[in-house]
PDB file of N, CA and C in Angstrom:
ATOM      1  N   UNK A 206      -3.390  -8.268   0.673  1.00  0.00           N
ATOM      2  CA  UNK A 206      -2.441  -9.137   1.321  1.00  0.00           C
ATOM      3  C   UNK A 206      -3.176  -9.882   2.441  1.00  0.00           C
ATOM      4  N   UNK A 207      -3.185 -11.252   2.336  1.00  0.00           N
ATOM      5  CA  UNK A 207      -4.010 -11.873   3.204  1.00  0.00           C
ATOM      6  C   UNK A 207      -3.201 -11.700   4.671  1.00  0.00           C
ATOM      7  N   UNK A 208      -4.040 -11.575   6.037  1.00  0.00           N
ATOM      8  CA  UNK A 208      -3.728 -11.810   7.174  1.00  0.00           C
ATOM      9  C   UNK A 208      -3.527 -12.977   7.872  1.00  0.00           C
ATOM     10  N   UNK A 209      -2.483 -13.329   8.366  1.00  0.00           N
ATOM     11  CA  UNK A 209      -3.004 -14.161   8.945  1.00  0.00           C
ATOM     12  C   UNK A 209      -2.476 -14.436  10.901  1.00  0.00           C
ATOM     13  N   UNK A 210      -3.025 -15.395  11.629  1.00  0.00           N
ATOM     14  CA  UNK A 210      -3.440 -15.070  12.793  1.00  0.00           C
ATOM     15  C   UNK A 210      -2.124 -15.626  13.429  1.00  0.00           C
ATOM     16  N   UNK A 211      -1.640 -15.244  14.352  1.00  0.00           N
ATOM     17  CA  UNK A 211      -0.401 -16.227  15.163  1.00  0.00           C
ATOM     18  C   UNK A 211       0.424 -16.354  14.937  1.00  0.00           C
ATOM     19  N   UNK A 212       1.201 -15.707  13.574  1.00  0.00           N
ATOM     20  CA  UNK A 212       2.115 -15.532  12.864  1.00  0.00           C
ATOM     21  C   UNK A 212       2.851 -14.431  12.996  1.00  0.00           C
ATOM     22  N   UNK A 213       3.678 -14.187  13.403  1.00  0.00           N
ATOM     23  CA  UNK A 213       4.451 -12.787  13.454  1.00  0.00           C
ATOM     24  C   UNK A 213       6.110 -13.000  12.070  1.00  0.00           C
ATOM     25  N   UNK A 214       5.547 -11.974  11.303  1.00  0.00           N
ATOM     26  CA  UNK A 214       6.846 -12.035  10.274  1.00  0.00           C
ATOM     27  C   UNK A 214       7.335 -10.785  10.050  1.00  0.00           C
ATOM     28  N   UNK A 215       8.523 -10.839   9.482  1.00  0.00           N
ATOM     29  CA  UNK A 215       9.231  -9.563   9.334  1.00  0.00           C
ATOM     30  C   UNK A 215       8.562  -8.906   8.160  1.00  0.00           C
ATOM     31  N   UNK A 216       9.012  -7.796   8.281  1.00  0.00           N
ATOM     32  CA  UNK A 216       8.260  -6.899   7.240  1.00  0.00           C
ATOM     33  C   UNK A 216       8.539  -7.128   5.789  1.00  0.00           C
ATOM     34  N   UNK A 217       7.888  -7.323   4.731  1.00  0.00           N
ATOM     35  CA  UNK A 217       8.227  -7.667   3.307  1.00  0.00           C
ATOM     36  C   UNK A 217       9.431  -6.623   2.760  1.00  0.00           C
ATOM     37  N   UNK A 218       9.732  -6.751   1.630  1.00  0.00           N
ATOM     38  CA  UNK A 218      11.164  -6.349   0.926  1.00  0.00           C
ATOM     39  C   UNK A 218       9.942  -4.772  -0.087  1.00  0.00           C
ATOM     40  N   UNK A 219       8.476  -5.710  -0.435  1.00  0.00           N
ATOM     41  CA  UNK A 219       8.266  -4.411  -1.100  1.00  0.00           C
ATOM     42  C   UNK A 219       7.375  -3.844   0.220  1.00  0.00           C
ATOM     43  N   UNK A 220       6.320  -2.656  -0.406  1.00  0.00           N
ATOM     44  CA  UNK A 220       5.708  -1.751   0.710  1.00  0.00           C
ATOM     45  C   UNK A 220       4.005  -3.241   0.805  1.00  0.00           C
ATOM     46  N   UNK A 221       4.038  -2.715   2.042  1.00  0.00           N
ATOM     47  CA  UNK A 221       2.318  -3.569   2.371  1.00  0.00           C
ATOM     48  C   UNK A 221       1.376  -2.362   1.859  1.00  0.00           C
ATOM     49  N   UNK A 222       0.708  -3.204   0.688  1.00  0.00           N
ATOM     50  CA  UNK A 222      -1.073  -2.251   0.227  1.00  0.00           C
ATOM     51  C   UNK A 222      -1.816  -3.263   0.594  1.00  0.00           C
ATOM     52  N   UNK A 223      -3.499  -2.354   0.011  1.00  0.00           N
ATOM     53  CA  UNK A 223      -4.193  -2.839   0.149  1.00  0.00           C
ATOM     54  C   UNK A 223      -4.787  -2.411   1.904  1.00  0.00           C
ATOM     55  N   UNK A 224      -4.505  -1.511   2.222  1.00  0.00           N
ATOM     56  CA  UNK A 224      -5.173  -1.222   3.547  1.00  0.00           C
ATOM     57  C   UNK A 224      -5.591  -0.343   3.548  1.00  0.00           C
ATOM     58  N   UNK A 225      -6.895   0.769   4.560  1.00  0.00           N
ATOM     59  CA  UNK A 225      -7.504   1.231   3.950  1.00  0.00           C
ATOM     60  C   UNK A 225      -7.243   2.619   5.158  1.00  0.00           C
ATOM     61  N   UNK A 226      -7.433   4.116   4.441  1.00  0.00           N
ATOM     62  CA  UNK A 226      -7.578   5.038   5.998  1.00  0.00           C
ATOM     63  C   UNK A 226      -9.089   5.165   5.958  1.00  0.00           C
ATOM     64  N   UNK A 227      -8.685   6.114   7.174  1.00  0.00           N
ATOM     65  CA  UNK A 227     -10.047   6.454   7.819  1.00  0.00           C
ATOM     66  C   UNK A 227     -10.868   7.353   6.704  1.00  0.00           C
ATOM     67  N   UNK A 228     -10.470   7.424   5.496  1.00  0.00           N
ATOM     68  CA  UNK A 228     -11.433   8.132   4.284  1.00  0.00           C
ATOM     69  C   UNK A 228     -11.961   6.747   3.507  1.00  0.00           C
ATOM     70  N   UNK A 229     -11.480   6.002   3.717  1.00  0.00           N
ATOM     71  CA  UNK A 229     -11.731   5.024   3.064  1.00  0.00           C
ATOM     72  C   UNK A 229     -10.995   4.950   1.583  1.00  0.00           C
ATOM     73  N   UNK A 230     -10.039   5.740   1.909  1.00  0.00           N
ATOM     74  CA  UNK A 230      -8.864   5.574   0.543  1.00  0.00           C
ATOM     75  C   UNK A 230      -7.965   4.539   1.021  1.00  0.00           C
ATOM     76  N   UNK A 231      -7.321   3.287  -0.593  1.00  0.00           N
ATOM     77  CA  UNK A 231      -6.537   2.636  -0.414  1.00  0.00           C
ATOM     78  C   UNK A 231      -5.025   3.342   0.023  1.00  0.00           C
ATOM     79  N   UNK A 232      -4.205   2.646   1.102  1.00  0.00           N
ATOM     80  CA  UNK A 232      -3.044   2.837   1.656  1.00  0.00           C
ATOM     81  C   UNK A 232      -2.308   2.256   1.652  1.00  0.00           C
ATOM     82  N   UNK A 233      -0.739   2.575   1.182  1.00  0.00           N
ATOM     83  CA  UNK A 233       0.349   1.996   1.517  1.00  0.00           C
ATOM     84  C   UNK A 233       1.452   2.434   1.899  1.00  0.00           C
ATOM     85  N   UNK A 234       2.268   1.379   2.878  1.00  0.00           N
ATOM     86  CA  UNK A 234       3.041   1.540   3.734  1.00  0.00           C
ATOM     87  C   UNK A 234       4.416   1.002   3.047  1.00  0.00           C
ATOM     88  N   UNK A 235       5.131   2.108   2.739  1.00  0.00           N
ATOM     89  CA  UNK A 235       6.670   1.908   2.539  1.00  0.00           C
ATOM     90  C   UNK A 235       7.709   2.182   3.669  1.00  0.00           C
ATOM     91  N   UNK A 236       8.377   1.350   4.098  1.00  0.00           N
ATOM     92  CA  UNK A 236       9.551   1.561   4.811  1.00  0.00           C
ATOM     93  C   UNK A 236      10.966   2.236   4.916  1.00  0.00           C
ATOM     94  N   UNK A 237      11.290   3.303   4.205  1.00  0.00           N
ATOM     95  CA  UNK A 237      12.470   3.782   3.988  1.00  0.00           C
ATOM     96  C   UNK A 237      13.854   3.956   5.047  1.00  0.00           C
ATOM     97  N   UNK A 238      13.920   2.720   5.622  1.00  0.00           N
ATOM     98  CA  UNK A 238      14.758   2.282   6.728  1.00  0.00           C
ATOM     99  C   UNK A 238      16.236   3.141   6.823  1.00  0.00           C
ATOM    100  N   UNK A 239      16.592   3.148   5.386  1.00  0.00           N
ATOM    101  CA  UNK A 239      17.967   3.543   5.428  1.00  0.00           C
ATOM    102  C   UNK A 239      17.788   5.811   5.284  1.00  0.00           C
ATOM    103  N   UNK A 240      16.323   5.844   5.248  1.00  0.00           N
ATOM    104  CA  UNK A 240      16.121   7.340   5.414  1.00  0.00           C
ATOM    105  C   UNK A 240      15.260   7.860   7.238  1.00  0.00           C
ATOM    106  N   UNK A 241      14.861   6.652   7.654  1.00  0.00           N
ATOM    107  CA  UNK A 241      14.581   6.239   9.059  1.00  0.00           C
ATOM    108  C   UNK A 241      12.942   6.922   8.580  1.00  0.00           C
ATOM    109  N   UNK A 242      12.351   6.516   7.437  1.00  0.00           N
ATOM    110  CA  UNK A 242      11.035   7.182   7.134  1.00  0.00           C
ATOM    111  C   UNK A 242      10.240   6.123   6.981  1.00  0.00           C
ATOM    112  N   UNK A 243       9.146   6.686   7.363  1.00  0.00           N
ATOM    113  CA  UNK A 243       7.780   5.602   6.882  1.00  0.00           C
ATOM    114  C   UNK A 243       7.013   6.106   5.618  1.00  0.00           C
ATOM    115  N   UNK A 244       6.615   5.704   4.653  1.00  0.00           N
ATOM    116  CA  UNK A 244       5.606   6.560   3.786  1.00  0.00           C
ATOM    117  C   UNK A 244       4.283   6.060   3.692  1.00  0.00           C
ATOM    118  N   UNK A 245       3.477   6.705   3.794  1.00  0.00           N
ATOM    119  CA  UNK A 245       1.880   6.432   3.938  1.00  0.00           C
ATOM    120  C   UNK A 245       1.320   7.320   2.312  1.00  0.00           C
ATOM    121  N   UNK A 246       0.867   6.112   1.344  1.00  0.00           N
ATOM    122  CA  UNK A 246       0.785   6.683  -0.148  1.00  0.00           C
ATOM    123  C   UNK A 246      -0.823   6.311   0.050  1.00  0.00           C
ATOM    124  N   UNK A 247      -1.465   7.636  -0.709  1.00  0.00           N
ATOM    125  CA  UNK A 247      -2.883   7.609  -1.367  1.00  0.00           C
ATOM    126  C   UNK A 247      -2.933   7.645  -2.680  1.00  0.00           C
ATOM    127  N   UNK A 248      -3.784   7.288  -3.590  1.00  0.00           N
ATOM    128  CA  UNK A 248      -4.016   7.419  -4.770  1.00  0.00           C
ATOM    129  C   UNK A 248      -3.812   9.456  -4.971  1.00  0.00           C
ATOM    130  N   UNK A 249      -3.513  10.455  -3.705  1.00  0.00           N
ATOM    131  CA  UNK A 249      -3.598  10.949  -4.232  1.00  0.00           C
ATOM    132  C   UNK A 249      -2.232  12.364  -3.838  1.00  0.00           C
ATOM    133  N   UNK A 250      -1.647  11.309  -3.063  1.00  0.00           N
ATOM    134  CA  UNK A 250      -0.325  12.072  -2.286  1.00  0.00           C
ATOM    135  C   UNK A 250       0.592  11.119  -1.115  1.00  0.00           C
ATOM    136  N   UNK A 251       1.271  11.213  -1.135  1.00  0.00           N
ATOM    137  CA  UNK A 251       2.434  10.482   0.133  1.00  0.00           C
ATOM    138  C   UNK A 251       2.946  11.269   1.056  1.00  0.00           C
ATOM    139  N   UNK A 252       3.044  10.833   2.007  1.00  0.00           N
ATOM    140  CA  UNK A 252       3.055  11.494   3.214  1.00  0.00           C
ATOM    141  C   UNK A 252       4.276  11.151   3.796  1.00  0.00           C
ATOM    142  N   UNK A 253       5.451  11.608   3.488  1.00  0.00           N
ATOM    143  CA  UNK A 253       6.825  10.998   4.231  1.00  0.00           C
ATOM    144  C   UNK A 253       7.286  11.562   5.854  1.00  0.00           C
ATOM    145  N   UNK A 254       7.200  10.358   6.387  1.00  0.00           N
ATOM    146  CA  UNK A 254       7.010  10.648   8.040  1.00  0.00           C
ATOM    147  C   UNK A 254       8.252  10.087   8.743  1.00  0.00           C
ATOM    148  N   UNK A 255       9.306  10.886   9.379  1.00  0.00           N
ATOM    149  CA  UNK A 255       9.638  10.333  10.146  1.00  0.00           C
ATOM    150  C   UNK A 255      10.299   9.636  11.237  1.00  0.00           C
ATOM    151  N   UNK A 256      10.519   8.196  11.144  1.00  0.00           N
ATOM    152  CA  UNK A 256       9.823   7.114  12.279  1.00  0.00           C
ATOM    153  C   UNK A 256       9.731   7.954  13.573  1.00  0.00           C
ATOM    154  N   UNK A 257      10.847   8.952  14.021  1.00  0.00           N
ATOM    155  CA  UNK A 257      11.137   9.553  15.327  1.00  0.00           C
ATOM    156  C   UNK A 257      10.879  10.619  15.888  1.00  0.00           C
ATOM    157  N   UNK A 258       9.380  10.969  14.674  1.00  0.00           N
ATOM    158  CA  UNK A 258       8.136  11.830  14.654  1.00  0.00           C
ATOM    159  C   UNK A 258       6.879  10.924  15.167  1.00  0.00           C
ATOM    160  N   UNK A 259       7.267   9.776  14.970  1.00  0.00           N
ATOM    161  CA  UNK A 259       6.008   8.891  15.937  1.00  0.00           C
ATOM    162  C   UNK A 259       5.830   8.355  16.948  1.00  0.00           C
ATOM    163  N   UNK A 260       5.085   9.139  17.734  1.00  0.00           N
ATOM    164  CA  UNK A 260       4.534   9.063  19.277  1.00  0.00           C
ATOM    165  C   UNK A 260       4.426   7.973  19.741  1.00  0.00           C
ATOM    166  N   UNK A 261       3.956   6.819  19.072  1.00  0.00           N
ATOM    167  CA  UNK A 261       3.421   5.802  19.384  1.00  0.00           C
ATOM    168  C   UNK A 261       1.924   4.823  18.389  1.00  0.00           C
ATOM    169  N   UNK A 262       2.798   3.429  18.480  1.00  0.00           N
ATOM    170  CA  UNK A 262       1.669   2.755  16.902  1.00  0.00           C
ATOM    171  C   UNK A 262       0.774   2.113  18.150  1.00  0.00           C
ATOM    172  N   UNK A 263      -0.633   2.314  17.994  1.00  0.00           N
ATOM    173  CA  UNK A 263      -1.374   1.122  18.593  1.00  0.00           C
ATOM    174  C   UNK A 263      -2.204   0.323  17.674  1.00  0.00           C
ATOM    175  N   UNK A 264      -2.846  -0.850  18.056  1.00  0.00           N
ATOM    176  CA  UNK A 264      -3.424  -1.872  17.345  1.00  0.00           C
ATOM    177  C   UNK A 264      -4.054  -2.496  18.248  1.00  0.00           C
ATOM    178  N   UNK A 265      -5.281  -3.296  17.353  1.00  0.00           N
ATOM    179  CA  UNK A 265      -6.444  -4.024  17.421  1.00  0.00           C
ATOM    180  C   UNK A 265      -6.777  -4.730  16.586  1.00  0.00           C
ATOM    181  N   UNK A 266      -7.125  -5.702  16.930  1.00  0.00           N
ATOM    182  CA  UNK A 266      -7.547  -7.121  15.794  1.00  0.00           C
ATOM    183  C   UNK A 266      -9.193  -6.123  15.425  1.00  0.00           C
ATOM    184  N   UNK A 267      -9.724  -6.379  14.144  1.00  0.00           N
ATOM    185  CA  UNK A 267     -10.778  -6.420  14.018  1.00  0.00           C
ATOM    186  C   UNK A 267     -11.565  -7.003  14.195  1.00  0.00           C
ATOM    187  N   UNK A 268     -12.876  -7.086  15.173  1.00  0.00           N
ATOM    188  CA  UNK A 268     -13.770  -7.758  15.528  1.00  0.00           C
ATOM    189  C   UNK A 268     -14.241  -8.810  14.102  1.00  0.00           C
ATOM    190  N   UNK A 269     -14.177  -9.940  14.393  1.00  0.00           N
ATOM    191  CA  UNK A 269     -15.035 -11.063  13.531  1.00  0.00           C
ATOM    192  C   UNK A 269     -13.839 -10.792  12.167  1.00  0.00           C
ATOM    193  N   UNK A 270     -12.810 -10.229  12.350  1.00  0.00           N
ATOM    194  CA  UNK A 270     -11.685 -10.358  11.109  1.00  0.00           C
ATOM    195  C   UNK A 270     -10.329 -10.026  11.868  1.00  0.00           C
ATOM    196  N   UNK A 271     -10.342 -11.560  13.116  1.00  0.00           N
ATOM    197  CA  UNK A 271      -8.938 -11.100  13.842  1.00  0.00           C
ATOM    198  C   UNK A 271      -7.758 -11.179  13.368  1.00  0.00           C
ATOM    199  N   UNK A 272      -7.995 -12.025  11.476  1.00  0.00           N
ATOM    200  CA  UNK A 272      -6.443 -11.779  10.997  1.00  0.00           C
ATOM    201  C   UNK A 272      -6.042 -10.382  10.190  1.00  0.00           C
ATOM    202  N   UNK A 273      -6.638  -9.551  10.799  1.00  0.00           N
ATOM    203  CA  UNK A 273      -6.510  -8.212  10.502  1.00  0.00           C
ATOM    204  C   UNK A 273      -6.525  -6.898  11.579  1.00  0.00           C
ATOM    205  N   UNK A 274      -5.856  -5.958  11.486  1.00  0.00           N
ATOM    206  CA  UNK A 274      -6.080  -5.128  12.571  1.00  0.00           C
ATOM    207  C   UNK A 274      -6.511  -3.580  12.127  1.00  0.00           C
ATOM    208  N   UNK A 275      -6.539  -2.721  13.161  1.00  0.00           N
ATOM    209  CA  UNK A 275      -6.395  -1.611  12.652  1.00  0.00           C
ATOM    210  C   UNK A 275      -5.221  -0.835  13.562  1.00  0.00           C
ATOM    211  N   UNK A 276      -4.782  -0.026  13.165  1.00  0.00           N
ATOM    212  CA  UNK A 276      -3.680   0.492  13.401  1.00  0.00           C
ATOM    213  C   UNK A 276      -3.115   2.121  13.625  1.00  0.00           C
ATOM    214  N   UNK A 277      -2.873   2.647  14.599  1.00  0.00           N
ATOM    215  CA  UNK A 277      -2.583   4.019  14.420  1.00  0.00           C
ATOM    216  C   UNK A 277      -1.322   4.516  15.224  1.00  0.00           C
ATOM    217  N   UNK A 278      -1.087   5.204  14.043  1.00  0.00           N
ATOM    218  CA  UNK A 278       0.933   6.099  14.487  1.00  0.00           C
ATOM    219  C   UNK A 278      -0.215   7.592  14.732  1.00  0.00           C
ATOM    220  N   UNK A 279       0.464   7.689  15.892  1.00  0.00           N
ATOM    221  CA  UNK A 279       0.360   9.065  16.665  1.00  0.00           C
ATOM    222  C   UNK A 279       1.445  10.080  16.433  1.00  0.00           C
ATOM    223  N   UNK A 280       1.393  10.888  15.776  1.00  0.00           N
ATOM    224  CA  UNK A 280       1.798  11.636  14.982  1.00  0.00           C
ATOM    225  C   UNK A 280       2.167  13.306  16.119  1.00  0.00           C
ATOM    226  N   UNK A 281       1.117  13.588  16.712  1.00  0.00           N
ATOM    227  CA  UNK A 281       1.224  14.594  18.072  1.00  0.00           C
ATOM    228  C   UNK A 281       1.189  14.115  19.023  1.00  0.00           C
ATOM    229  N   UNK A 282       0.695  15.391  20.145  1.00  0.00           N
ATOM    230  CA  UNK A 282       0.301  14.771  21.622  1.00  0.00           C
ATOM    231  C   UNK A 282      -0.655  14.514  21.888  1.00  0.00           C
ATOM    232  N   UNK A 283      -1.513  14.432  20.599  1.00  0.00           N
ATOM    233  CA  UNK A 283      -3.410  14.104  21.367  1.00  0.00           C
ATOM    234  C   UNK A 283      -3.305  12.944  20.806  1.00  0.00           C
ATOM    235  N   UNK A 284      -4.714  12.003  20.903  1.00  0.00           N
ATOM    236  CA  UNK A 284      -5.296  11.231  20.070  1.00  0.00           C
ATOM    237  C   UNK A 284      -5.641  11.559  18.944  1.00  0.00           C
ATOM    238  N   UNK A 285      -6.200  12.569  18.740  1.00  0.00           N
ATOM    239  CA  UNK A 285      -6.669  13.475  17.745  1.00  0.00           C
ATOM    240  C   UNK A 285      -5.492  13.421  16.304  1.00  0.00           C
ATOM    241  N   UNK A 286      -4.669  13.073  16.936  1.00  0.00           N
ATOM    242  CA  UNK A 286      -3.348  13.127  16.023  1.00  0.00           C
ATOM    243  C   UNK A 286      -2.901  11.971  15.577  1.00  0.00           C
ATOM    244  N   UNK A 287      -4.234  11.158  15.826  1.00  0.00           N
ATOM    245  CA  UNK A 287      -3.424   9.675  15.326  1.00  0.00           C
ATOM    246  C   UNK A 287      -3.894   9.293  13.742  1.00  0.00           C
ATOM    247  N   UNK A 288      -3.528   8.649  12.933  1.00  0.00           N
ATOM    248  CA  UNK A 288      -3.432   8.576  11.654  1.00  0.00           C
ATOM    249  C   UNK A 288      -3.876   6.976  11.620  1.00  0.00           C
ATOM    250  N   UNK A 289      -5.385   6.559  11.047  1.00  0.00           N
ATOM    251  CA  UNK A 289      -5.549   5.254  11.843  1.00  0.00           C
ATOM    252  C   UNK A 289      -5.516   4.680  10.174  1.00  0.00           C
ATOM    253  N   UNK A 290      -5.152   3.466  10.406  1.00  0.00           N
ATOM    254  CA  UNK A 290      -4.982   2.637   9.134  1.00  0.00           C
ATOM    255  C   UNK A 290      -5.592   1.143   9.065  1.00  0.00           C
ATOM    256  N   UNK A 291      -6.646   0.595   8.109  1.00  0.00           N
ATOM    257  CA  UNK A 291      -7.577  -0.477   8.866  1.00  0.00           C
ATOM    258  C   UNK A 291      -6.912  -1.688   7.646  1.00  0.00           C
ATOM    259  N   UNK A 292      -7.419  -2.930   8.091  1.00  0.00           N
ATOM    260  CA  UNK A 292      -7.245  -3.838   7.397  1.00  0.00           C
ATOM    261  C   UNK A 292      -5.396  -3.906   6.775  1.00  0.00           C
ATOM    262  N   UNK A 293      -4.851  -3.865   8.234  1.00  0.00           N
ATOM    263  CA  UNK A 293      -3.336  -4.242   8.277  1.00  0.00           C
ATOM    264  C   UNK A 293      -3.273  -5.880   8.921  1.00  0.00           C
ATOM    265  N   UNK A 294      -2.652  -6.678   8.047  1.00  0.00           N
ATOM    266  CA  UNK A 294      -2.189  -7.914   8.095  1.00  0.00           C
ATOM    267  C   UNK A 294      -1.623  -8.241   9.348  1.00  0.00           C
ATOM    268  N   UNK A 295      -2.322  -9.465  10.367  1.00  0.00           N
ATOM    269  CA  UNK A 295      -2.295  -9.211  11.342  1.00  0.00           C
ATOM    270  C   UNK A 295      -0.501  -9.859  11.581  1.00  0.00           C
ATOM    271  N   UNK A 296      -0.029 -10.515  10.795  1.00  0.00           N
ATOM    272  CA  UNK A 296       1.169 -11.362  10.769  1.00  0.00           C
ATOM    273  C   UNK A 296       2.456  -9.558  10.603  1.00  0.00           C
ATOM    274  N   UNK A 297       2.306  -8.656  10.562  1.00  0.00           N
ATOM    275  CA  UNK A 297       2.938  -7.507  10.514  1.00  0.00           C
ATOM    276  C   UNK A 297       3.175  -6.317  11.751  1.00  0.00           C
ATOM    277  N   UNK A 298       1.834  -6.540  11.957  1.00  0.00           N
ATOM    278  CA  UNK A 298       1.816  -5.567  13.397  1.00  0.00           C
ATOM    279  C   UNK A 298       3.170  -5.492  14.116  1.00  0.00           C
ATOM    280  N   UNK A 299       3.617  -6.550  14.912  1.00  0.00           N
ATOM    281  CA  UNK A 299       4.556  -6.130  15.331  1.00  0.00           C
ATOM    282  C   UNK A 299       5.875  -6.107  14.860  1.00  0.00           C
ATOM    283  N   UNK A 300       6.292  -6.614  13.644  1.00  0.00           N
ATOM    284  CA  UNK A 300       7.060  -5.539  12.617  1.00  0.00           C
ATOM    285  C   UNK A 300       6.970  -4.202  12.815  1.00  0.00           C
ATOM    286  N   UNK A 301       5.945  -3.402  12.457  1.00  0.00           N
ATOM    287  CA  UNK A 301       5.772  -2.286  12.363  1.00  0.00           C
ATOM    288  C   UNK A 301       6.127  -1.530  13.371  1.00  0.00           C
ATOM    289  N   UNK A 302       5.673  -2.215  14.730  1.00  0.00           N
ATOM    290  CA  UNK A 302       5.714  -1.297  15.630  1.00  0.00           C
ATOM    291  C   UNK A 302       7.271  -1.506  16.052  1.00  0.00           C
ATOM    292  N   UNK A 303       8.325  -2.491  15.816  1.00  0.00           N
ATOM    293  CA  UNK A 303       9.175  -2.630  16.353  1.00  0.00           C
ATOM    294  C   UNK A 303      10.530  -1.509  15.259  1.00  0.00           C
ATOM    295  N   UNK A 304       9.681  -1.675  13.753  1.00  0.00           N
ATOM    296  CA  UNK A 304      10.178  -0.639  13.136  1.00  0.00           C
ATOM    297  C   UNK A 304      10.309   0.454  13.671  1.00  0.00           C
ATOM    298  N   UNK A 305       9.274   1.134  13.885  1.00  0.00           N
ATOM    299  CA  UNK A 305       9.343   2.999  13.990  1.00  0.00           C
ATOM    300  C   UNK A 305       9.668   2.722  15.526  1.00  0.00           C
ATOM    301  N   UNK A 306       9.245   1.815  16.434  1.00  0.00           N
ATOM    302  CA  UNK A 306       9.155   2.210  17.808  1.00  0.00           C
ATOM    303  C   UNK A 306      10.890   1.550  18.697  1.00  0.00           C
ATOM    304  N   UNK A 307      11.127   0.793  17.725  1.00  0.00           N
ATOM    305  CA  UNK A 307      12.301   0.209  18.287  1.00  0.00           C
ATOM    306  C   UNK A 307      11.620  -1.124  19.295  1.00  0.00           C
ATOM    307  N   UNK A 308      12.699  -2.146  18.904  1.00  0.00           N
ATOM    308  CA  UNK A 308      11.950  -3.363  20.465  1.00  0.00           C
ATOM    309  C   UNK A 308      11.955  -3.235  21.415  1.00  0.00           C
ATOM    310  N   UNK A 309      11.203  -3.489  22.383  1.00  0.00           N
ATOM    311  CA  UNK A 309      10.667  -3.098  23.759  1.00  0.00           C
ATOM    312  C   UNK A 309      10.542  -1.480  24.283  1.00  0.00           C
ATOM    313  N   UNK A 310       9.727  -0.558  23.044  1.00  0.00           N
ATOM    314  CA  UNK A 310       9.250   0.315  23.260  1.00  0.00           C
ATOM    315  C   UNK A 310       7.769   0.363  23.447  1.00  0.00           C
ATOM    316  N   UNK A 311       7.340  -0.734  23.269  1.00  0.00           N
ATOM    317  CA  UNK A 311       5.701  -0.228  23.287  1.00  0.00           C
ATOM    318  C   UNK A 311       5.279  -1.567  24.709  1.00  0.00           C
TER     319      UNK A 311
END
Protein backbone atom coordinates (compact mmCIF):
# COMPACT_ATOMS: atom_id res chain seq x y z
CA UNK A 1 0.00 0.00 0.00
CA UNK A 2 1.69 3.04 -1.16
CA UNK A 3 2.37 5.93 1.49
CA UNK A 4 1.86 8.89 1.07
CA UNK A 5 3.11 12.27 2.77
CA UNK A 6 0.62 15.11 4.15
CA UNK A 7 -2.29 13.25 3.77
CA UNK A 8 -4.13 12.09 6.70
CA UNK A 9 -7.13 9.52 5.78
CA UNK A 10 -9.41 7.43 7.54
CA UNK A 11 -8.71 4.00 7.92
CA UNK A 12 -9.69 1.64 4.83
CA UNK A 13 -12.96 -0.66 4.96
CA UNK A 14 -10.45 -3.77 4.40
CA UNK A 15 -7.29 -4.52 6.91
CA UNK A 16 -3.80 -2.46 5.86
CA UNK A 17 -0.90 -5.29 4.66
CA UNK A 18 2.04 -5.30 3.45
CA UNK A 19 3.96 -4.01 6.58
CA UNK A 20 6.55 -5.63 8.09
CA UNK A 21 7.48 -6.71 12.17
CA UNK A 22 10.44 -6.61 13.80
CA UNK A 23 11.11 -10.47 12.44
CA UNK A 24 10.79 -9.30 9.32
CA UNK A 25 7.48 -11.20 8.77
CA UNK A 26 4.71 -9.66 6.55
CA UNK A 27 1.85 -7.89 8.84
CA UNK A 28 -1.54 -7.05 8.92
CA UNK A 29 -3.66 -4.83 10.64
CA UNK A 30 -7.42 -5.55 10.99
CA UNK A 31 -9.69 -3.33 12.86
CA UNK A 32 -12.49 -5.11 14.64
CA UNK A 33 -14.19 -1.84 15.83
CA UNK A 34 -17.48 -3.28 16.67
CA UNK A 35 -15.32 -6.06 19.01
CA UNK A 36 -13.08 -2.83 20.18
CA UNK A 37 -10.01 -5.26 18.81
CA UNK A 38 -7.09 -4.74 16.73
CA UNK A 39 -5.63 -7.89 14.94
CA UNK A 40 -2.01 -8.10 14.08
CA UNK A 41 -1.90 -11.38 11.39
CA UNK A 42 1.45 -13.30 10.43
CA UNK A 43 1.71 -15.78 7.85
CA UNK A 44 1.79 -17.72 10.88
CA UNK A 45 -0.80 -16.70 13.71
CA UNK A 46 -3.05 -13.55 14.74
CA UNK A 47 -2.81 -11.91 17.59
CA UNK A 48 -6.26 -10.42 18.76
CA UNK A 49 -5.57 -7.38 20.99
CA UNK A 50 -7.63 -5.34 22.72
CA UNK A 51 -7.62 -1.59 21.77
CA UNK A 52 -7.93 -0.86 25.81
CA UNK A 53 -4.96 -3.22 26.35
CA UNK A 54 -2.89 -0.54 24.52
CA UNK A 55 -0.65 1.62 26.44
CA UNK A 56 0.12 3.77 23.87
CA UNK A 57 0.92 3.82 19.64
CA UNK A 58 4.10 5.82 18.82
CA UNK A 59 5.49 6.70 15.35
CA UNK A 60 8.21 7.87 13.12
CA UNK A 61 8.58 8.64 9.55
CA UNK A 62 11.35 6.52 8.17
CA UNK A 63 14.47 8.19 7.46
CA UNK A 64 14.88 8.82 3.47
CA UNK A 65 11.14 6.95 3.22
CA UNK A 66 9.07 9.75 5.06
CA UNK A 67 5.91 8.40 3.33
CA UNK A 68 6.21 5.63 5.61
CA UNK A 69 6.59 5.11 9.29
CA UNK A 70 7.27 2.76 11.84
CA UNK A 71 5.03 2.19 14.49
CA UNK A 72 4.56 0.68 17.98
CA UNK A 73 1.39 -0.28 20.37
CA UNK A 74 2.76 -0.75 23.80
CA UNK A 75 1.22 -3.56 24.94
CA UNK A 76 2.81 -3.36 28.95
CA UNK A 77 4.56 -0.99 31.14
CA UNK A 78 8.02 -1.13 29.62
CA UNK A 79 9.25 -0.35 26.25
CA UNK A 80 10.24 -3.72 26.08
CA UNK A 81 6.59 -4.37 25.50
CA UNK A 82 6.15 -2.56 22.51
CA UNK A 83 5.18 -4.50 19.35
CA UNK A 84 6.94 -2.36 16.55
CA UNK A 85 5.49 -2.51 13.03
CA UNK A 86 7.62 -0.90 9.97
CA UNK A 87 6.61 0.33 6.65
CA UNK A 88 3.01 1.68 7.83
CA UNK A 89 1.49 4.15 5.29
CA UNK A 90 2.24 7.38 6.40
CA UNK A 91 -1.46 8.80 5.26
CA UNK A 92 -2.84 6.21 8.33
CA UNK A 93 -0.88 6.88 11.34
CA UNK A 94 -3.12 8.98 12.80
CA UNK A 95 -6.13 6.88 12.08
CA UNK A 96 -4.62 4.36 14.00
CA UNK A 97 -3.69 6.07 16.80
CA UNK A 98 -6.99 7.88 17.09
CA UNK A 99 -8.53 4.30 16.73
CA UNK A 100 -7.16 2.38 19.74
CA UNK A 101 -6.15 5.68 21.56
CA UNK A 102 -9.27 7.72 21.14
CA UNK A 103 -8.77 11.68 19.84
CA UNK A 104 -6.72 13.77 21.84
CA UNK A 105 -5.13 10.95 23.69
CA UNK A 106 -1.75 10.94 22.48
Amino acid sequence: MPGIVGVKERLPAQPLSGMINKHGGKVRLTFKLEDDQVWLSTKERTEKIMMGSIRSVVSEPIKGHENYHMLAFQLGTTELSRYWIYWVPAQYVDAIKDTILGKWQY
